[in-house]
Amino acid sequence: EAAEKRPVRGSDTCYLKFKSVHGVSPSYIESMPLGDGSKIRGSRFYLVVIDELAQVPDKILDMVIRPMAATTLEPMENVRRLARQKRLIETGLAVEDDFDDPTVNKMIMASSGFYKFNHMWRRMKDYWRQMDEDKRHGYAVWQIPHWDLPEGFLDANNINEARRVMSESEFRMEYEAAMI
């Protein structure tokens, strides 16, 4: 009911646009194939969700996907807002803490656990360091093993079979969010 119409599927994309609410511009979801990154280069998004981050080549992540989320929503309005804030601070009428950060640009990166030689582990360590050093960091890292999920969320028989047939390290990565 929230969508304008059913999802539109192309040969390698899917697009879903939502209805406008209270005069706010409508949101949309677009899923695209990663490939080598050449087909998606130049796209712009404010929220990027990357599934199975460990499998995404780090160069494509940094050189193609991250730039997609670099342009702010309404960039010129943001430029004027920052100029107003700067003038208020310079004249002593406000301090930096008086202003909220209206940033909407976000990247959500999700993945099963993987090997520590992968770029995902380096990123996780960097985010933890940022979180320790700066309370206004904007990062969160969660490792969620299967036992922390609500009962019934996963099929217990499937988990037991996986434990029997997978190597210990494979099971730990896939079901315990472990970095090996």
Short mmCIF file of N, CA and C in Angstrom, two decimals:
data_model
loop_
_atom_site.label_atom_id
_atom_site.label_comp_id
_atom_site.label_asym_id
_atom_site.label_seq_id
_atom_site.Cartn_x
_atom_site.Cartn_y
_atom_site.Cartn_z
N GLU A 1 0.81 -1.20 0.00
CA GLU A 1 0.00 0.00 0.00
C GLU A 1 0.85 1.26 0.00
N ALA A 2 2.07 1.17 0.51
CA ALA A 2 2.93 2.34 0.56
C ALA A 2 3.61 2.63 -0.77
N ALA A 3 3.62 1.65 -1.67
CA ALA A 3 4.29 1.82 -2.96
C ALA A 3 3.36 2.46 -3.98
N GLU A 4 3.94 3.25 -4.89
CA GLU A 4 3.15 3.84 -5.98
C GLU A 4 2.59 2.76 -6.89
N LYS A 5 3.42 1.75 -7.16
CA LYS A 5 3.01 0.62 -7.99
C LYS A 5 3.93 -0.56 -7.68
N ARG A 6 3.67 -1.67 -8.29
CA ARG A 6 4.49 -2.86 -8.06
C ARG A 6 5.94 -2.58 -8.48
N PRO A 7 6.90 -3.33 -7.94
CA PRO A 7 8.30 -3.13 -8.35
C PRO A 7 8.48 -3.29 -9.86
N VAL A 8 9.35 -2.47 -10.42
CA VAL A 8 9.67 -2.52 -11.84
C VAL A 8 10.98 -3.28 -11.97
N ARG A 9 10.94 -4.37 -12.71
CA ARG A 9 12.13 -5.19 -12.87
C ARG A 9 12.69 -5.02 -14.28
N GLY A 10 13.97 -4.68 -14.35
CA GLY A 10 14.66 -4.63 -15.63
C GLY A 10 15.43 -5.93 -15.79
N SER A 11 16.28 -5.99 -16.78
CA SER A 11 17.05 -7.22 -17.00
C SER A 11 18.03 -7.48 -15.86
N ASP A 12 18.51 -6.42 -15.23
CA ASP A 12 19.45 -6.64 -14.12
C ASP A 12 19.26 -5.65 -12.97
N THR A 13 18.07 -5.05 -12.88
CA THR A 13 17.78 -4.12 -11.78
C THR A 13 16.35 -4.34 -11.30
N CYS A 14 16.06 -3.75 -10.17
CA CYS A 14 14.70 -3.72 -9.65
C CYS A 14 14.50 -2.36 -8.98
N TYR A 15 13.35 -1.73 -9.21
CA TYR A 15 13.10 -0.37 -8.74
C TYR A 15 11.72 -0.33 -8.09
N LEU A 16 11.67 0.22 -6.88
CA LEU A 16 10.41 0.35 -6.16
C LEU A 16 10.31 1.77 -5.62
N LYS A 17 9.26 2.50 -6.04
CA LYS A 17 9.07 3.88 -5.59
C LYS A 17 7.89 3.93 -4.62
N PHE A 18 8.08 4.69 -3.54
CA PHE A 18 7.04 4.82 -2.52
C PHE A 18 6.24 6.10 -2.72
N LYS A 19 5.05 6.13 -2.18
CA LYS A 19 4.19 7.30 -2.26
C LYS A 19 4.76 8.42 -1.39
N SER A 20 4.50 9.64 -1.80
CA SER A 20 4.89 10.81 -1.01
C SER A 20 4.00 10.89 0.23
N VAL A 21 4.59 11.29 1.34
CA VAL A 21 3.84 11.42 2.59
C VAL A 21 4.00 12.84 3.10
N HIS A 22 2.90 13.52 3.35
CA HIS A 22 2.89 14.88 3.93
C HIS A 22 3.78 15.84 3.16
N GLY A 23 3.79 15.77 1.83
CA GLY A 23 4.55 16.70 1.02
C GLY A 23 6.04 16.43 0.95
N VAL A 24 6.52 15.37 1.58
CA VAL A 24 7.94 15.02 1.53
C VAL A 24 8.20 14.23 0.25
N SER A 25 9.33 14.49 -0.36
CA SER A 25 9.66 13.77 -1.59
C SER A 25 9.60 12.26 -1.35
N PRO A 26 9.09 11.52 -2.32
CA PRO A 26 8.98 10.07 -2.12
C PRO A 26 10.35 9.39 -2.13
N SER A 27 10.44 8.30 -1.41
CA SER A 27 11.66 7.49 -1.39
C SER A 27 11.55 6.38 -2.42
N TYR A 28 12.67 5.80 -2.73
CA TYR A 28 12.67 4.66 -3.63
C TYR A 28 13.80 3.72 -3.26
N ILE A 29 13.64 2.50 -3.70
CA ILE A 29 14.68 1.47 -3.52
C ILE A 29 15.07 1.01 -4.91
N GLU A 30 16.36 0.95 -5.16
CA GLU A 30 16.84 0.43 -6.43
C GLU A 30 17.90 -0.61 -6.14
N SER A 31 17.71 -1.80 -6.64
CA SER A 31 18.74 -2.83 -6.48
C SER A 31 19.43 -3.00 -7.82
N MET A 32 20.75 -3.12 -7.74
CA MET A 32 21.54 -3.17 -8.96
C MET A 32 22.61 -4.25 -8.83
N PRO A 33 23.03 -4.80 -9.95
CA PRO A 33 24.09 -5.81 -9.90
C PRO A 33 25.44 -5.13 -9.71
N LEU A 34 26.32 -5.77 -8.98
CA LEU A 34 27.63 -5.17 -8.73
C LEU A 34 28.57 -5.40 -9.91
N GLY A 35 28.73 -6.64 -10.33
CA GLY A 35 29.67 -6.95 -11.40
C GLY A 35 31.03 -6.36 -11.10
N ASP A 36 31.64 -5.73 -12.10
CA ASP A 36 32.94 -5.10 -11.90
C ASP A 36 32.79 -3.63 -11.51
N GLY A 37 31.56 -3.17 -11.31
CA GLY A 37 31.30 -1.80 -10.89
C GLY A 37 31.08 -0.84 -12.04
N SER A 38 31.40 -1.23 -13.26
CA SER A 38 31.32 -0.29 -14.38
C SER A 38 29.88 0.10 -14.72
N LYS A 39 28.92 -0.80 -14.57
CA LYS A 39 27.52 -0.49 -14.92
C LYS A 39 26.85 0.44 -13.91
N ILE A 40 27.34 0.47 -12.70
CA ILE A 40 26.69 1.29 -11.67
C ILE A 40 27.43 2.57 -11.37
N ARG A 41 28.60 2.74 -11.95
CA ARG A 41 29.41 3.95 -11.71
C ARG A 41 28.59 5.19 -12.07
N GLY A 42 28.65 6.20 -11.22
CA GLY A 42 27.95 7.45 -11.48
C GLY A 42 26.57 7.54 -10.85
N SER A 43 26.07 6.44 -10.30
CA SER A 43 24.78 6.48 -9.61
C SER A 43 24.92 7.27 -8.32
N ARG A 44 23.81 7.84 -7.83
CA ARG A 44 23.82 8.61 -6.59
C ARG A 44 22.74 8.09 -5.67
N PHE A 45 23.10 7.85 -4.42
CA PHE A 45 22.16 7.36 -3.42
C PHE A 45 22.49 7.98 -2.08
N TYR A 46 21.53 8.02 -1.18
CA TYR A 46 21.73 8.58 0.15
C TYR A 46 21.84 7.48 1.20
N LEU A 47 21.31 6.33 0.89
CA LEU A 47 21.45 5.16 1.75
C LEU A 47 21.86 4.00 0.85
N VAL A 48 23.02 3.45 1.12
CA VAL A 48 23.53 2.33 0.35
C VAL A 48 23.62 1.14 1.29
N VAL A 49 22.99 0.04 0.89
CA VAL A 49 23.05 -1.20 1.66
C VAL A 49 23.84 -2.21 0.86
N ILE A 50 24.90 -2.69 1.46
CA ILE A 50 25.76 -3.67 0.81
C ILE A 50 25.62 -4.98 1.56
N ASP A 51 25.17 -6.01 0.88
CA ASP A 51 25.03 -7.32 1.50
C ASP A 51 26.25 -8.16 1.14
N GLU A 52 26.67 -8.98 2.08
CA GLU A 52 27.86 -9.84 1.93
C GLU A 52 29.09 -9.00 1.58
N LEU A 53 29.36 -8.04 2.44
CA LEU A 53 30.49 -7.12 2.26
C LEU A 53 31.81 -7.83 2.02
N ALA A 54 32.05 -8.92 2.74
CA ALA A 54 33.33 -9.62 2.60
C ALA A 54 33.57 -10.09 1.17
N GLN A 55 32.51 -10.29 0.41
CA GLN A 55 32.63 -10.77 -0.97
C GLN A 55 32.75 -9.63 -1.98
N VAL A 56 32.55 -8.40 -1.56
CA VAL A 56 32.65 -7.25 -2.46
C VAL A 56 34.11 -6.82 -2.51
N PRO A 57 34.71 -6.78 -3.68
CA PRO A 57 36.11 -6.34 -3.77
C PRO A 57 36.28 -4.94 -3.16
N ASP A 58 37.31 -4.78 -2.34
CA ASP A 58 37.49 -3.51 -1.64
C ASP A 58 37.69 -2.33 -2.59
N LYS A 59 38.32 -2.53 -3.74
CA LYS A 59 38.51 -1.43 -4.69
C LYS A 59 37.17 -0.98 -5.26
N ILE A 60 36.26 -1.91 -5.54
CA ILE A 60 34.94 -1.53 -6.05
C ILE A 60 34.17 -0.79 -4.95
N LEU A 61 34.29 -1.25 -3.72
CA LEU A 61 33.62 -0.58 -2.61
C LEU A 61 34.10 0.87 -2.49
N ASP A 62 35.42 1.06 -2.50
CA ASP A 62 35.98 2.39 -2.27
C ASP A 62 35.94 3.30 -3.50
N MET A 63 36.04 2.73 -4.69
CA MET A 63 36.13 3.56 -5.90
C MET A 63 34.81 3.70 -6.65
N VAL A 64 33.82 2.86 -6.36
CA VAL A 64 32.55 2.93 -7.07
C VAL A 64 31.38 3.14 -6.11
N ILE A 65 31.28 2.30 -5.10
CA ILE A 65 30.10 2.34 -4.22
C ILE A 65 30.14 3.51 -3.25
N ARG A 66 31.25 3.71 -2.54
CA ARG A 66 31.32 4.81 -1.57
C ARG A 66 31.05 6.17 -2.20
N PRO A 67 31.60 6.46 -3.39
CA PRO A 67 31.28 7.77 -4.01
C PRO A 67 29.80 7.96 -4.32
N MET A 68 29.04 6.87 -4.46
CA MET A 68 27.60 7.00 -4.71
C MET A 68 26.90 7.76 -3.59
N ALA A 69 27.41 7.62 -2.37
CA ALA A 69 26.77 8.23 -1.21
C ALA A 69 27.46 9.52 -0.77
N ALA A 70 28.34 10.07 -1.60
CA ALA A 70 29.09 11.26 -1.20
C ALA A 70 28.29 12.55 -1.33
N THR A 71 27.46 12.66 -2.34
CA THR A 71 26.68 13.87 -2.55
C THR A 71 25.54 13.92 -1.55
N THR A 72 25.42 15.03 -0.85
CA THR A 72 24.36 15.14 0.16
C THR A 72 23.01 15.37 -0.50
N LEU A 73 21.97 15.06 0.25
CA LEU A 73 20.62 15.35 -0.19
C LEU A 73 20.48 16.87 -0.23
N GLU A 74 20.00 17.43 -1.32
CA GLU A 74 19.87 18.88 -1.50
C GLU A 74 21.19 19.58 -1.19
N PRO A 75 22.21 19.34 -2.01
CA PRO A 75 23.56 19.84 -1.70
C PRO A 75 23.67 21.36 -1.55
N MET A 76 23.00 22.13 -2.38
CA MET A 76 23.13 23.59 -2.27
C MET A 76 22.44 24.11 -1.01
N GLU A 77 21.33 23.52 -0.63
CA GLU A 77 20.70 23.91 0.65
C GLU A 77 21.64 23.59 1.80
N ASN A 78 22.36 22.49 1.71
CA ASN A 78 23.33 22.13 2.74
C ASN A 78 24.47 23.14 2.81
N VAL A 79 24.92 23.62 1.66
CA VAL A 79 25.98 24.64 1.61
C VAL A 79 25.50 25.90 2.32
N ARG A 80 24.27 26.34 2.02
CA ARG A 80 23.73 27.56 2.66
C ARG A 80 23.54 27.35 4.17
N ARG A 81 23.06 26.16 4.58
CA ARG A 81 22.86 25.88 6.00
C ARG A 81 24.19 25.94 6.75
N LEU A 82 25.22 25.36 6.19
CA LEU A 82 26.54 25.38 6.85
C LEU A 82 27.10 26.80 6.92
N ALA A 83 26.88 27.61 5.89
CA ALA A 83 27.34 29.00 5.89
C ALA A 83 26.63 29.79 7.00
N ARG A 84 25.30 29.57 7.15
CA ARG A 84 24.55 30.25 8.22
C ARG A 84 25.09 29.85 9.59
N GLN A 85 25.33 28.56 9.77
CA GLN A 85 25.85 28.08 11.06
C GLN A 85 27.22 28.70 11.35
N LYS A 86 28.07 28.74 10.34
CA LYS A 86 29.41 29.30 10.51
C LYS A 86 29.33 30.77 10.93
N ARG A 87 28.43 31.54 10.28
CA ARG A 87 28.28 32.96 10.65
C ARG A 87 27.81 33.11 12.09
N LEU A 88 26.85 32.29 12.51
CA LEU A 88 26.36 32.36 13.89
C LEU A 88 27.46 32.02 14.90
N ILE A 89 28.28 31.04 14.58
CA ILE A 89 29.38 30.66 15.48
C ILE A 89 30.43 31.76 15.53
N GLU A 90 30.80 32.31 14.35
CA GLU A 90 31.81 33.37 14.29
C GLU A 90 31.38 34.62 15.03
N THR A 91 30.09 34.93 15.02
CA THR A 91 29.60 36.13 15.72
C THR A 91 29.33 35.86 17.20
N GLY A 92 29.51 34.63 17.64
CA GLY A 92 29.31 34.29 19.05
C GLY A 92 27.86 34.06 19.43
N LEU A 93 26.97 33.99 18.46
CA LEU A 93 25.56 33.78 18.75
C LEU A 93 25.21 32.30 18.92
N ALA A 94 26.15 31.41 18.60
CA ALA A 94 25.91 29.97 18.74
C ALA A 94 27.25 29.27 18.89
N VAL A 95 27.20 28.05 19.36
CA VAL A 95 28.37 27.18 19.42
C VAL A 95 28.05 25.94 18.59
N GLU A 96 29.08 25.22 18.22
CA GLU A 96 28.91 24.07 17.33
C GLU A 96 27.90 23.04 17.87
N ASP A 97 27.89 22.85 19.17
CA ASP A 97 26.98 21.86 19.77
C ASP A 97 25.50 22.28 19.68
N ASP A 98 25.23 23.52 19.29
CA ASP A 98 23.83 23.96 19.15
C ASP A 98 23.14 23.36 17.92
N PHE A 99 23.92 22.78 17.03
CA PHE A 99 23.37 22.31 15.77
C PHE A 99 23.37 20.79 15.69
N ASP A 100 22.30 20.26 15.13
CA ASP A 100 22.22 18.83 14.87
C ASP A 100 22.89 18.55 13.54
N ASP A 101 23.41 17.33 13.41
CA ASP A 101 23.97 16.91 12.13
C ASP A 101 22.84 16.28 11.32
N PRO A 102 22.38 16.96 10.28
CA PRO A 102 21.24 16.46 9.51
C PRO A 102 21.62 15.43 8.44
N THR A 103 22.84 14.91 8.52
CA THR A 103 23.31 14.00 7.51
C THR A 103 22.39 12.80 7.37
N VAL A 104 21.96 12.55 6.17
CA VAL A 104 21.13 11.38 5.91
C VAL A 104 21.93 10.31 5.17
N ASN A 105 23.07 10.68 4.61
CA ASN A 105 23.86 9.71 3.86
C ASN A 105 24.40 8.64 4.80
N LYS A 106 24.13 7.41 4.44
CA LYS A 106 24.59 6.29 5.26
C LYS A 106 24.94 5.12 4.38
N MET A 107 25.87 4.32 4.88
CA MET A 107 26.18 3.04 4.27
C MET A 107 25.98 1.97 5.32
N ILE A 108 25.21 0.97 4.97
CA ILE A 108 25.01 -0.17 5.84
C ILE A 108 25.69 -1.35 5.15
N MET A 109 26.64 -1.93 5.85
CA MET A 109 27.39 -3.04 5.28
C MET A 109 27.15 -4.27 6.14
N ALA A 110 26.62 -5.31 5.55
CA ALA A 110 26.31 -6.53 6.28
C ALA A 110 27.06 -7.70 5.64
N SER A 111 27.38 -8.68 6.46
CA SER A 111 28.07 -9.84 5.93
C SER A 111 28.11 -10.95 6.96
N SER A 112 28.26 -12.15 6.48
CA SER A 112 28.62 -13.25 7.37
C SER A 112 30.05 -13.00 7.80
N GLY A 113 30.48 -13.67 8.85
CA GLY A 113 31.88 -13.58 9.23
C GLY A 113 32.75 -14.08 8.08
N PHE A 114 34.04 -13.80 8.17
CA PHE A 114 34.94 -14.24 7.10
C PHE A 114 36.35 -14.29 7.68
N TYR A 115 37.33 -14.32 6.81
CA TYR A 115 38.72 -14.40 7.24
C TYR A 115 39.27 -13.02 7.57
N LYS A 116 40.18 -12.97 8.53
CA LYS A 116 40.74 -11.69 8.96
C LYS A 116 41.65 -11.04 7.92
N PHE A 117 42.07 -11.77 6.93
CA PHE A 117 42.88 -11.14 5.88
C PHE A 117 42.02 -10.36 4.89
N ASN A 118 40.71 -10.43 5.03
CA ASN A 118 39.78 -9.73 4.15
C ASN A 118 39.66 -8.27 4.58
N HIS A 119 39.34 -7.40 3.64
CA HIS A 119 39.19 -5.97 3.92
C HIS A 119 38.11 -5.69 4.97
N MET A 120 37.13 -6.57 5.12
CA MET A 120 36.07 -6.32 6.09
C MET A 120 36.63 -6.25 7.51
N TRP A 121 37.57 -7.12 7.85
CA TRP A 121 38.16 -7.11 9.19
C TRP A 121 38.91 -5.80 9.43
N ARG A 122 39.65 -5.33 8.42
CA ARG A 122 40.37 -4.05 8.55
C ARG A 122 39.38 -2.92 8.81
N ARG A 123 38.26 -2.92 8.11
CA ARG A 123 37.25 -1.88 8.29
C ARG A 123 36.62 -1.97 9.68
N MET A 124 36.31 -3.18 10.11
CA MET A 124 35.72 -3.34 11.45
C MET A 124 36.65 -2.79 12.51
N LYS A 125 37.93 -3.13 12.42
CA LYS A 125 38.90 -2.62 13.41
C LYS A 125 38.99 -1.10 13.37
N ASP A 126 38.96 -0.52 12.17
CA ASP A 126 39.01 0.93 12.05
C ASP A 126 37.76 1.56 12.67
N TYR A 127 36.59 0.99 12.43
CA TYR A 127 35.35 1.53 13.00
C TYR A 127 35.38 1.44 14.53
N TRP A 128 35.86 0.32 15.07
CA TRP A 128 35.97 0.20 16.54
C TRP A 128 36.91 1.27 17.09
N ARG A 129 38.03 1.51 16.39
CA ARG A 129 38.98 2.55 16.84
C ARG A 129 38.32 3.92 16.81
N GLN A 130 37.59 4.22 15.72
CA GLN A 130 36.89 5.49 15.63
C GLN A 130 35.88 5.64 16.77
N MET A 131 35.20 4.55 17.09
CA MET A 131 34.19 4.59 18.15
C MET A 131 34.84 4.86 19.51
N ASP A 132 36.04 4.33 19.73
CA ASP A 132 36.75 4.57 20.99
C ASP A 132 37.28 5.99 21.10
N GLU A 133 37.71 6.56 19.97
CA GLU A 133 38.35 7.87 19.97
C GLU A 133 37.38 9.05 19.91
N ASP A 134 36.24 8.87 19.29
CA ASP A 134 35.35 9.99 19.03
C ASP A 134 33.91 9.58 19.28
N LYS A 135 33.27 10.22 20.22
CA LYS A 135 31.89 9.87 20.57
C LYS A 135 30.90 10.27 19.47
N ARG A 136 31.31 11.14 18.55
CA ARG A 136 30.44 11.57 17.45
C ARG A 136 30.86 10.89 16.15
N HIS A 137 31.30 9.68 16.24
CA HIS A 137 31.90 8.95 15.13
C HIS A 137 30.93 8.54 14.04
N GLY A 138 29.71 8.17 14.37
CA GLY A 138 28.73 7.75 13.37
C GLY A 138 28.86 6.31 12.93
N TYR A 139 29.60 5.48 13.67
CA TYR A 139 29.78 4.08 13.31
C TYR A 139 29.12 3.17 14.32
N ALA A 140 28.75 1.98 13.86
CA ALA A 140 28.28 0.92 14.74
C ALA A 140 28.71 -0.39 14.11
N VAL A 141 29.15 -1.31 14.93
CA VAL A 141 29.54 -2.64 14.46
C VAL A 141 28.87 -3.66 15.35
N TRP A 142 28.12 -4.56 14.73
CA TRP A 142 27.49 -5.64 15.49
C TRP A 142 27.90 -6.97 14.90
N GLN A 143 28.26 -7.89 15.76
CA GLN A 143 28.48 -9.27 15.38
C GLN A 143 27.39 -10.06 16.08
N ILE A 144 26.52 -10.70 15.30
CA ILE A 144 25.34 -11.34 15.87
C ILE A 144 25.39 -12.83 15.58
N PRO A 145 25.76 -13.64 16.57
CA PRO A 145 25.76 -15.09 16.38
C PRO A 145 24.33 -15.64 16.43
N HIS A 146 24.16 -16.83 15.90
CA HIS A 146 22.82 -17.42 15.78
C HIS A 146 22.11 -17.52 17.12
N TRP A 147 22.82 -17.72 18.22
CA TRP A 147 22.17 -17.88 19.52
C TRP A 147 21.61 -16.56 20.07
N ASP A 148 22.00 -15.43 19.49
CA ASP A 148 21.44 -14.14 19.93
C ASP A 148 20.15 -13.77 19.19
N LEU A 149 19.78 -14.54 18.19
CA LEU A 149 18.54 -14.28 17.46
C LEU A 149 17.36 -14.88 18.22
N PRO A 150 16.18 -14.32 18.06
CA PRO A 150 15.01 -14.86 18.77
C PRO A 150 14.74 -16.31 18.37
N GLU A 151 14.29 -17.09 19.32
CA GLU A 151 13.96 -18.48 19.06
C GLU A 151 12.94 -18.54 17.92
N GLY A 152 13.18 -19.41 16.96
CA GLY A 152 12.29 -19.56 15.82
C GLY A 152 12.70 -18.71 14.63
N PHE A 153 13.64 -17.79 14.78
CA PHE A 153 14.07 -16.95 13.67
C PHE A 153 14.79 -17.79 12.62
N LEU A 154 15.66 -18.69 13.08
CA LEU A 154 16.36 -19.61 12.19
C LEU A 154 15.84 -21.02 12.44
N ASP A 155 15.97 -21.86 11.45
CA ASP A 155 15.56 -23.25 11.55
C ASP A 155 16.63 -24.02 12.32
N ALA A 156 16.30 -24.52 13.51
CA ALA A 156 17.25 -25.23 14.36
C ALA A 156 17.80 -26.48 13.68
N ASN A 157 16.96 -27.19 12.90
CA ASN A 157 17.44 -28.38 12.19
C ASN A 157 18.51 -28.01 11.17
N ASN A 158 18.32 -26.90 10.50
CA ASN A 158 19.30 -26.44 9.52
C ASN A 158 20.62 -26.12 10.22
N ILE A 159 20.56 -25.45 11.35
CA ILE A 159 21.78 -25.10 12.09
C ILE A 159 22.49 -26.36 12.55
N ASN A 160 21.74 -27.34 13.07
CA ASN A 160 22.36 -28.59 13.52
C ASN A 160 23.01 -29.33 12.37
N GLU A 161 22.34 -29.37 11.21
CA GLU A 161 22.94 -30.02 10.04
C GLU A 161 24.19 -29.28 9.59
N ALA A 162 24.14 -27.96 9.58
CA ALA A 162 25.31 -27.17 9.20
C ALA A 162 26.48 -27.46 10.13
N ARG A 163 26.20 -27.59 11.41
CA ARG A 163 27.26 -27.89 12.38
C ARG A 163 27.90 -29.25 12.06
N ARG A 164 27.08 -30.21 11.59
CA ARG A 164 27.59 -31.55 11.28
C ARG A 164 28.41 -31.58 9.99
N VAL A 165 27.97 -30.85 8.96
CA VAL A 165 28.58 -31.01 7.64
C VAL A 165 29.63 -29.95 7.30
N MET A 166 29.61 -28.83 7.97
CA MET A 166 30.58 -27.77 7.67
C MET A 166 31.81 -27.94 8.54
N SER A 167 32.94 -27.40 8.06
CA SER A 167 34.12 -27.37 8.92
C SER A 167 33.83 -26.43 10.08
N GLU A 168 34.59 -26.54 11.14
CA GLU A 168 34.36 -25.68 12.31
C GLU A 168 34.51 -24.21 11.94
N SER A 169 35.54 -23.88 11.15
CA SER A 169 35.74 -22.47 10.80
C SER A 169 34.62 -21.96 9.90
N GLU A 170 34.14 -22.78 8.95
CA GLU A 170 33.03 -22.36 8.10
C GLU A 170 31.78 -22.11 8.94
N PHE A 171 31.50 -23.02 9.87
CA PHE A 171 30.32 -22.87 10.72
C PHE A 171 30.43 -21.61 11.57
N ARG A 172 31.61 -21.39 12.15
CA ARG A 172 31.79 -20.20 13.00
C ARG A 172 31.60 -18.92 12.21
N MET A 173 32.11 -18.89 10.97
CA MET A 173 31.95 -17.68 10.16
C MET A 173 30.47 -17.47 9.81
N GLU A 174 29.80 -18.50 9.35
CA GLU A 174 28.45 -18.35 8.83
C GLU A 174 27.39 -18.19 9.93
N TYR A 175 27.56 -18.88 11.05
CA TYR A 175 26.50 -18.89 12.07
C TYR A 175 26.89 -18.22 13.38
N GLU A 176 28.17 -17.94 13.58
CA GLU A 176 28.59 -17.30 14.83
C GLU A 176 29.18 -15.92 14.60
N ALA A 177 29.11 -15.43 13.37
CA ALA A 177 29.63 -14.10 13.01
C ALA A 177 31.10 -13.94 13.37
N ALA A 178 31.82 -15.03 13.30
CA ALA A 178 33.23 -15.01 13.70
C ALA A 178 34.12 -14.57 12.54
N MET A 179 35.14 -13.85 12.89
CA MET A 179 36.19 -13.51 11.94
C MET A 179 37.36 -14.45 12.25
N ILE A 180 37.73 -15.26 11.30
CA ILE A 180 38.72 -16.33 11.50
C ILE A 180 40.08 -15.88 10.99
#
